Amino acid sequence: MKIAELELRTINLPLVRPFRTSFGTQTAREVLMLKVTTGDGVVGWSECVALSEPVYSPEYVAGCLDEMKRFFIPALLSAPVLTVESVAPLLAGFLGSPMAKATLETALLDAQLRAENRSLADFLGANKSKIPCGVSVGIAPSIPQLIEEVAGYIKDGYKRIKLKIEPGWDIEPVAEVRRNWPEIPLQVDANQAYSRSDGPQLAKLDQFELLLIEQPLDEHDILGHAQLARQVRTPICLDESIVSLRAAEDALALKATTIINIKPGRVGGYLEAVRIHDLCLNEGIPVWCGGMIETGIGRAANVALAALPGFTLPGDTSASSRFFLRDITEPFVMHDGFLDVPNTVGIGRTPDMEFLNSITSYKESIGP
Ligand code: NPG
């Protein structure tokens, strides 16, 4: 594949309601978007899942933009042969930055699949035409407000609720949600907010029959998660810690996790995401697809991934309306708690250019 042009842009989309987690409150989503045009004139799109600030992971929008322009794009443009499979090896000498690297690989993948007239779902090995949806619920200003928000999502049809927790906002909100909905599949996400000594506190969650506790401890604390897993009955699920296939292998071997949240951006792209899926399928480890408040571009690709056979738990693959009044693509609309897996070419979505241009804060084209 030859690249004729790469276009980078940042956009700003307001959220329908503030989204509070243990790492801060998001009121709008700044997204770094990439459009690639091949020598044959085929266009591919992707988005970078990094946030504006390095609070979820070390990556952030302006940093990703700089690395892409300074190092990654020149390396790809000067490669004698460029394929989707060669992106990761070509960039391997630059350390870290899986989200920026995934952005480049995914736009090329979209373009390549469009050229081959093939869908991403088919390419990845999906075996479902629709996927059940979960929803992630932020830390609320009060318990009654939390219950009201959750009630809305249950009415919308969501099949699983994930509550964000942190020290001081854990047992009580979980107990209240469980009391109101005794049967709903429920899980919690701490985004690294607890420490090794919090085992007894987290064990109090066992009474609520949760599906899992996600990333309670620091992303580097694999040993701590393994120790915690012996103190709580609820399964531990790692998110931030799983940055590669190797990280997944290590965490499983050390019994630090028994369920894995797969986010393609966090692991360097869809090819690595499928490798982690395959490993987990082989080892009988359930996986689910995480979300990073993606627009329809990133969501489309995640929905295709979530249709692979090992994704046996509902993901954070909510409808466009969960976060946005207006999405930049044809919106993802839930029917009876399910989203249809795109089955047209590439990722199956393209941006509405007029709307995209109207929310663009920066744009730059780079050619060979
Ligand atoms: O449904 O897109 C979604 C959001 C799900 O809670 C969610 N994501 O820690 O997993 C997370 C969290 C997140 C959001 C992380 C934005 C990073 C950025």
PDB file of C-alpha atoms in Angstrom, residues 79-285:
ATOM      1  CA  ALA A  79       9.242   2.250   4.497  1.00  0.00           C
ATOM      2  CA  PRO A  80       9.937   0.444   1.195  1.00  0.00           C
ATOM      3  CA  VAL A  81       6.893  -1.789   1.727  1.00  0.00           C
ATOM      4  CA  LEU A  82       3.927  -0.802   3.845  1.00  0.00           C
ATOM      5  CA  THR A  83       1.154  -3.179   4.886  1.00  0.00           C
ATOM      6  CA  VAL A  84      -1.175  -3.156   7.867  1.00  0.00           C
ATOM      7  CA  GLU A  85       0.864  -6.012   9.364  1.00  0.00           C
ATOM      8  CA  SER A  86       4.128  -4.057   8.990  1.00  0.00           C
ATOM      9  CA  VAL A  87       2.975  -0.970  10.926  1.00  0.00           C
ATOM     10  CA  ALA A  88       3.706  -2.364  14.408  1.00  0.00           C
ATOM     11  CA  PRO A  89       7.143  -3.795  13.464  1.00  0.00           C
ATOM     12  CA  LEU A  90       8.098  -0.531  11.693  1.00  0.00           C
ATOM     13  CA  LEU A  91       7.225   1.467  14.823  1.00  0.00           C
ATOM     14  CA  ALA A  92       8.551  -1.018  17.398  1.00  0.00           C
ATOM     15  CA  GLY A  93      11.811   0.907  17.852  1.00  0.00           C
ATOM     16  CA  PHE A  94       9.842   3.810  19.288  1.00  0.00           C
ATOM     17  CA  LEU A  95       8.861   2.795  22.787  1.00  0.00           C
ATOM     18  CA  GLY A  96       5.368   2.887  24.221  1.00  0.00           C
ATOM     19  CA  SER A  97       2.522   4.937  22.730  1.00  0.00           C
ATOM     20  CA  PRO A  98       0.180   2.085  21.803  1.00  0.00           C
ATOM     21  CA  MET A  99      -2.737   4.480  21.259  1.00  0.00           C
ATOM     22  CA  ALA A 100      -0.918   6.636  18.706  1.00  0.00           C
ATOM     23  CA  LYS A 101       0.417   3.535  16.941  1.00  0.00           C
ATOM     24  CA  ALA A 102      -3.036   1.908  16.898  1.00  0.00           C
ATOM     25  CA  THR A 103      -4.455   5.015  15.223  1.00  0.00           C
ATOM     26  CA  LEU A 104      -2.079   4.635  12.284  1.00  0.00           C
ATOM     27  CA  GLU A 105      -2.591   0.874  11.955  1.00  0.00           C
ATOM     28  CA  THR A 106      -6.382   1.182  12.104  1.00  0.00           C
ATOM     29  CA  ALA A 107      -6.707   3.878   9.424  1.00  0.00           C
ATOM     30  CA  LEU A 108      -4.535   1.771   7.103  1.00  0.00           C
ATOM     31  CA  LEU A 109      -6.610  -1.301   7.951  1.00  0.00           C
ATOM     32  CA  ASP A 110      -9.835   0.547   7.106  1.00  0.00           C
ATOM     33  CA  ALA A 111      -8.342   1.663   3.774  1.00  0.00           C
ATOM     34  CA  GLN A 112      -6.972  -1.801   2.962  1.00  0.00           C
ATOM     35  CA  LEU A 113     -10.296  -3.499   3.690  1.00  0.00           C
ATOM     36  CA  ARG A 114     -12.157  -0.924   1.593  1.00  0.00           C
ATOM     37  CA  ALA A 115      -9.773  -1.653  -1.280  1.00  0.00           C
ATOM     38  CA  GLU A 116     -10.492  -5.389  -0.826  1.00  0.00           C
ATOM     39  CA  ASN A 117     -14.241  -4.785  -0.460  1.00  0.00           C
ATOM     40  CA  ARG A 118     -14.187  -6.595   2.885  1.00  0.00           C
ATOM     41  CA  SER A 119     -15.638  -5.734   6.290  1.00  0.00           C
ATOM     42  CA  LEU A 120     -13.559  -5.426   9.460  1.00  0.00           C
ATOM     43  CA  ALA A 121     -15.858  -7.915  11.201  1.00  0.00           C
ATOM     44  CA  ASP A 122     -15.066 -10.505   8.534  1.00  0.00           C
ATOM     45  CA  PHE A 123     -11.328  -9.729   8.662  1.00  0.00           C
ATOM     46  CA  LEU A 124     -11.171 -10.036  12.470  1.00  0.00           C
ATOM     47  CA  GLY A 125     -13.154 -13.298  12.558  1.00  0.00           C
ATOM     48  CA  ALA A 126     -16.477 -12.125  13.981  1.00  0.00           C
ATOM     49  CA  ASN A 127     -19.176 -14.770  14.330  1.00  0.00           C
ATOM     50  CA  LYS A 128     -22.108 -12.583  15.488  1.00  0.00           C
ATOM     51  CA  SER A 129     -24.239 -10.045  13.634  1.00  0.00           C
ATOM     52  CA  LYS A 130     -25.255  -8.170  16.787  1.00  0.00           C
ATOM     53  CA  ILE A 131     -23.703  -7.722  20.214  1.00  0.00           C
ATOM     54  CA  PRO A 132     -25.202  -7.157  23.683  1.00  0.00           C
ATOM     55  CA  CYS A 133     -24.363  -3.762  25.199  1.00  0.00           C
ATOM     56  CA  GLY A 134     -23.223  -2.677  28.599  1.00  0.00           C
ATOM     57  CA  VAL A 135     -23.008   0.876  29.875  1.00  0.00           C
ATOM     58  CA  SER A 136     -20.462   2.584  32.086  1.00  0.00           C
ATOM     59  CA  VAL A 137     -21.903   4.881  34.760  1.00  0.00           C
ATOM     60  CA  GLY A 138     -19.772   7.652  36.245  1.00  0.00           C
ATOM     61  CA  ILE A 139     -19.457   8.636  39.898  1.00  0.00           C
ATOM     62  CA  ALA A 140     -22.650  10.578  40.619  1.00  0.00           C
ATOM     63  CA  PRO A 141     -23.148  13.657  42.817  1.00  0.00           C
ATOM     64  CA  SER A 142     -25.503  11.620  45.079  1.00  0.00           C
ATOM     65  CA  ILE A 143     -27.028   8.152  45.416  1.00  0.00           C
ATOM     66  CA  PRO A 144     -30.515   9.294  44.247  1.00  0.00           C
ATOM     67  CA  GLN A 145     -28.940  10.837  41.136  1.00  0.00           C
ATOM     68  CA  LEU A 146     -27.041   7.613  40.494  1.00  0.00           C
ATOM     69  CA  ILE A 147     -30.220   5.551  40.790  1.00  0.00           C
ATOM     70  CA  GLU A 148     -32.025   7.910  38.423  1.00  0.00           C
ATOM     71  CA  GLU A 149     -29.240   7.652  35.845  1.00  0.00           C
ATOM     72  CA  VAL A 150     -29.058   3.848  36.086  1.00  0.00           C
ATOM     73  CA  ALA A 151     -32.865   3.616  35.802  1.00  0.00           C
ATOM     74  CA  GLY A 152     -32.629   5.516  32.505  1.00  0.00           C
ATOM     75  CA  TYR A 153     -30.050   3.096  31.101  1.00  0.00           C
ATOM     76  CA  ILE A 154     -32.072   0.068  32.193  1.00  0.00           C
ATOM     77  CA  LYS A 155     -35.107   1.562  30.492  1.00  0.00           C
ATOM     78  CA  ASP A 156     -32.959   2.046  27.355  1.00  0.00           C
ATOM     79  CA  GLY A 157     -32.322  -1.721  27.406  1.00  0.00           C
ATOM     80  CA  TYR A 158     -28.685  -1.982  28.510  1.00  0.00           C
ATOM     81  CA  LYS A 159     -27.827  -5.572  29.407  1.00  0.00           C
ATOM     82  CA  ARG A 160     -25.127  -4.819  31.968  1.00  0.00           C
ATOM     83  CA  ILE A 161     -24.291  -1.913  34.259  1.00  0.00           C
ATOM     84  CA  LYS A 162     -20.742  -0.895  35.199  1.00  0.00           C
ATOM     85  CA  LEU A 163     -20.353   1.504  38.096  1.00  0.00           C
ATOM     86  CA  LYS A 164     -17.263   3.632  38.514  1.00  0.00           C
ATOM     87  CA  ILE A 165     -16.001   3.402  42.093  1.00  0.00           C
ATOM     88  CA  GLU A 166     -13.302   5.001  44.248  1.00  0.00           C
ATOM     89  CA  PRO A 167     -12.577   5.044  47.999  1.00  0.00           C
ATOM     90  CA  GLY A 168     -15.622   6.696  49.591  1.00  0.00           C
ATOM     91  CA  TRP A 169     -17.919   5.779  46.663  1.00  0.00           C
ATOM     92  CA  ASP A 170     -18.097   2.002  46.588  1.00  0.00           C
ATOM     93  CA  ILE A 171     -20.170  -0.155  48.961  1.00  0.00           C
ATOM     94  CA  GLU A 172     -23.113   2.214  49.351  1.00  0.00           C
ATOM     95  CA  PRO A 173     -23.768   3.020  45.661  1.00  0.00           C
ATOM     96  CA  VAL A 174     -23.270  -0.632  44.679  1.00  0.00           C
ATOM     97  CA  ALA A 175     -25.632  -1.785  47.453  1.00  0.00           C
ATOM     98  CA  GLU A 176     -28.328   0.676  46.335  1.00  0.00           C
ATOM     99  CA  VAL A 177     -28.110  -0.298  42.678  1.00  0.00           C
ATOM    100  CA  ARG A 178     -28.195  -3.993  43.618  1.00  0.00           C
ATOM    101  CA  ARG A 179     -31.190  -3.399  45.910  1.00  0.00           C
ATOM    102  CA  ASN A 180     -33.124  -1.716  43.076  1.00  0.00           C
ATOM    103  CA  TRP A 181     -32.156  -4.266  40.418  1.00  0.00           C
ATOM    104  CA  PRO A 182     -31.407  -7.612  42.105  1.00  0.00           C
ATOM    105  CA  GLU A 183     -30.910  -9.455  38.796  1.00  0.00           C
ATOM    106  CA  ILE A 184     -29.062  -6.988  36.535  1.00  0.00           C
ATOM    107  CA  PRO A 185     -25.519  -8.070  35.570  1.00  0.00           C
ATOM    108  CA  LEU A 186     -23.404  -5.566  37.516  1.00  0.00           C
ATOM    109  CA  GLN A 187     -19.676  -4.808  37.696  1.00  0.00           C
ATOM    110  CA  VAL A 188     -17.427  -2.053  39.057  1.00  0.00           C
ATOM    111  CA  ASP A 189     -14.386  -0.184  37.756  1.00  0.00           C
ATOM    112  CA  ALA A 190     -11.889   1.538  40.071  1.00  0.00           C
ATOM    113  CA  ASN A 191      -9.363   2.826  37.500  1.00  0.00           C
ATOM    114  CA  GLN A 192      -6.439   2.085  39.872  1.00  0.00           C
ATOM    115  CA  ALA A 193      -7.915   4.064  42.801  1.00  0.00           C
ATOM    116  CA  TYR A 194      -7.231   1.512  45.582  1.00  0.00           C
ATOM    117  CA  SER A 195      -4.086   0.251  47.268  1.00  0.00           C
ATOM    118  CA  ARG A 196      -2.815  -3.151  48.368  1.00  0.00           C
ATOM    119  CA  SER A 197      -4.188  -2.694  51.885  1.00  0.00           C
ATOM    120  CA  ASP A 198      -7.779  -2.257  50.591  1.00  0.00           C
ATOM    121  CA  GLY A 199      -8.478  -6.007  50.261  1.00  0.00           C
ATOM    122  CA  PRO A 200     -10.897  -6.134  53.227  1.00  0.00           C
ATOM    123  CA  GLN A 201     -12.857  -3.123  51.900  1.00  0.00           C
ATOM    124  CA  LEU A 202     -13.096  -4.578  48.385  1.00  0.00           C
ATOM    125  CA  ALA A 203     -14.129  -7.970  49.835  1.00  0.00           C
ATOM    126  CA  LYS A 204     -17.291  -6.244  51.121  1.00  0.00           C
ATOM    127  CA  LEU A 205     -18.375  -6.075  47.466  1.00  0.00           C
ATOM    128  CA  ASP A 206     -18.571  -9.885  47.340  1.00  0.00           C
ATOM    129  CA  GLN A 207     -22.106  -9.843  48.802  1.00  0.00           C
ATOM    130  CA  PHE A 208     -23.455  -8.099  45.655  1.00  0.00           C
ATOM    131  CA  GLU A 209     -22.680 -10.925  43.191  1.00  0.00           C
ATOM    132  CA  LEU A 210     -20.753  -8.680  40.812  1.00  0.00           C
ATOM    133  CA  LEU A 211     -19.431  -9.982  37.506  1.00  0.00           C
ATOM    134  CA  LEU A 212     -16.029  -8.470  38.238  1.00  0.00           C
ATOM    135  CA  ILE A 213     -13.950  -5.734  39.883  1.00  0.00           C
ATOM    136  CA  GLU A 214     -11.986  -3.897  37.196  1.00  0.00           C
ATOM    137  CA  GLN A 215      -8.459  -2.538  37.736  1.00  0.00           C
ATOM    138  CA  PRO A 216      -8.579  -1.837  41.485  1.00  0.00           C
ATOM    139  CA  LEU A 217      -4.822  -1.195  41.836  1.00  0.00           C
ATOM    140  CA  ASP A 218      -2.010   0.621  40.051  1.00  0.00           C
ATOM    141  CA  GLU A 219      -1.459  -0.544  36.480  1.00  0.00           C
ATOM    142  CA  HIS A 220       2.062  -1.770  37.321  1.00  0.00           C
ATOM    143  CA  ASP A 221       0.975  -3.699  40.416  1.00  0.00           C
ATOM    144  CA  ILE A 222       0.493  -7.184  38.974  1.00  0.00           C
ATOM    145  CA  LEU A 223       1.650  -8.837  42.205  1.00  0.00           C
ATOM    146  CA  GLY A 224      -0.794  -6.701  44.218  1.00  0.00           C
ATOM    147  CA  HIS A 225      -3.678  -7.802  41.969  1.00  0.00           C
ATOM    148  CA  ALA A 226      -2.642 -11.449  42.415  1.00  0.00           C
ATOM    149  CA  GLN A 227      -2.649 -10.988  46.206  1.00  0.00           C
ATOM    150  CA  LEU A 228      -5.987  -9.186  46.089  1.00  0.00           C
ATOM    151  CA  ALA A 229      -7.508 -11.950  43.957  1.00  0.00           C
ATOM    152  CA  ARG A 230      -6.947 -14.296  46.912  1.00  0.00           C
ATOM    153  CA  GLN A 231      -8.746 -11.941  49.321  1.00  0.00           C
ATOM    154  CA  VAL A 232     -11.932 -11.336  47.318  1.00  0.00           C
ATOM    155  CA  ARG A 233     -14.405 -13.810  45.835  1.00  0.00           C
ATOM    156  CA  THR A 234     -15.434 -11.461  42.995  1.00  0.00           C
ATOM    157  CA  PRO A 235     -13.266 -12.008  39.882  1.00  0.00           C
ATOM    158  CA  ILE A 236     -10.555  -9.394  39.226  1.00  0.00           C
ATOM    159  CA  CYS A 237     -10.474  -8.014  35.666  1.00  0.00           C
ATOM    160  CA  LEU A 238      -7.495  -6.033  34.401  1.00  0.00           C
ATOM    161  CA  ASP A 239      -7.767  -3.085  32.022  1.00  0.00           C
ATOM    162  CA  GLU A 240      -4.946  -0.492  32.297  1.00  0.00           C
ATOM    163  CA  SER A 241      -2.369  -3.214  33.128  1.00  0.00           C
ATOM    164  CA  ILE A 242      -2.953  -5.114  29.880  1.00  0.00           C
ATOM    165  CA  VAL A 243      -0.891  -3.122  27.377  1.00  0.00           C
ATOM    166  CA  SER A 244       0.170  -6.041  25.146  1.00  0.00           C
ATOM    167  CA  LEU A 245      -0.164  -9.768  24.504  1.00  0.00           C
ATOM    168  CA  ARG A 246       2.853 -10.295  26.747  1.00  0.00           C
ATOM    169  CA  ALA A 247       1.286  -8.313  29.587  1.00  0.00           C
ATOM    170  CA  ALA A 248      -1.837 -10.473  29.245  1.00  0.00           C
ATOM    171  CA  GLU A 249       0.245 -13.680  29.336  1.00  0.00           C
ATOM    172  CA  ASP A 250       2.085 -12.491  32.454  1.00  0.00           C
ATOM    173  CA  ALA A 251      -1.054 -11.388  34.316  1.00  0.00           C
ATOM    174  CA  LEU A 252      -2.774 -14.708  33.581  1.00  0.00           C
ATOM    175  CA  ALA A 253       0.277 -16.781  34.530  1.00  0.00           C
ATOM    176  CA  LEU A 254       0.572 -14.876  37.823  1.00  0.00           C
ATOM    177  CA  LYS A 255      -3.188 -15.244  38.493  1.00  0.00           C
ATOM    178  CA  ALA A 256      -3.601 -11.477  38.781  1.00  0.00           C
ATOM    179  CA  THR A 257      -6.709 -11.559  36.570  1.00  0.00           C
ATOM    180  CA  THR A 258      -9.335 -14.081  35.477  1.00  0.00           C
ATOM    181  CA  ILE A 259     -11.175 -11.813  33.001  1.00  0.00           C
ATOM    182  CA  ILE A 260      -9.642  -9.302  30.569  1.00  0.00           C
ATOM    183  CA  ASN A 261     -10.980  -6.007  29.226  1.00  0.00           C
ATOM    184  CA  ILE A 262      -9.613  -5.649  25.680  1.00  0.00           C
ATOM    185  CA  LYS A 263      -9.224  -2.104  24.375  1.00  0.00           C
ATOM    186  CA  PRO A 264      -7.535  -2.051  20.967  1.00  0.00           C
ATOM    187  CA  GLY A 265      -6.031   1.412  21.497  1.00  0.00           C
ATOM    188  CA  ARG A 266      -4.461   0.393  24.801  1.00  0.00           C
ATOM    189  CA  VAL A 267      -2.713  -2.624  23.230  1.00  0.00           C
ATOM    190  CA  GLY A 268      -1.469  -0.997  20.004  1.00  0.00           C
ATOM    191  CA  GLY A 269      -4.278  -1.924  17.624  1.00  0.00           C
ATOM    192  CA  TYR A 270      -6.771  -4.509  16.421  1.00  0.00           C
ATOM    193  CA  LEU A 271      -4.148  -7.070  15.373  1.00  0.00           C
ATOM    194  CA  GLU A 272      -2.737  -7.264  18.925  1.00  0.00           C
ATOM    195  CA  ALA A 273      -6.283  -7.172  20.332  1.00  0.00           C
ATOM    196  CA  VAL A 274      -7.136 -10.316  18.332  1.00  0.00           C
ATOM    197  CA  ARG A 275      -3.970 -12.028  19.604  1.00  0.00           C
ATOM    198  CA  ILE A 276      -5.048 -11.352  23.196  1.00  0.00           C
ATOM    199  CA  HIS A 277      -8.547 -12.578  22.355  1.00  0.00           C
ATOM    200  CA  ASP A 278      -7.101 -15.794  20.891  1.00  0.00           C
ATOM    201  CA  LEU A 279      -4.904 -16.381  23.937  1.00  0.00           C
ATOM    202  CA  CYS A 280      -7.868 -15.915  26.280  1.00  0.00           C
ATOM    203  CA  LEU A 281     -10.170 -18.088  24.169  1.00  0.00           C
ATOM    204  CA  ASN A 282      -7.546 -20.830  24.327  1.00  0.00           C
ATOM    205  CA  GLU A 283      -7.205 -20.525  28.093  1.00  0.00           C
ATOM    206  CA  GLY A 284     -10.933 -20.239  28.822  1.00  0.00           C
ATOM    207  CA  ILE A 285     -10.599 -16.623  30.020  1.00  0.00           C
TER     208      ILE A 285
END
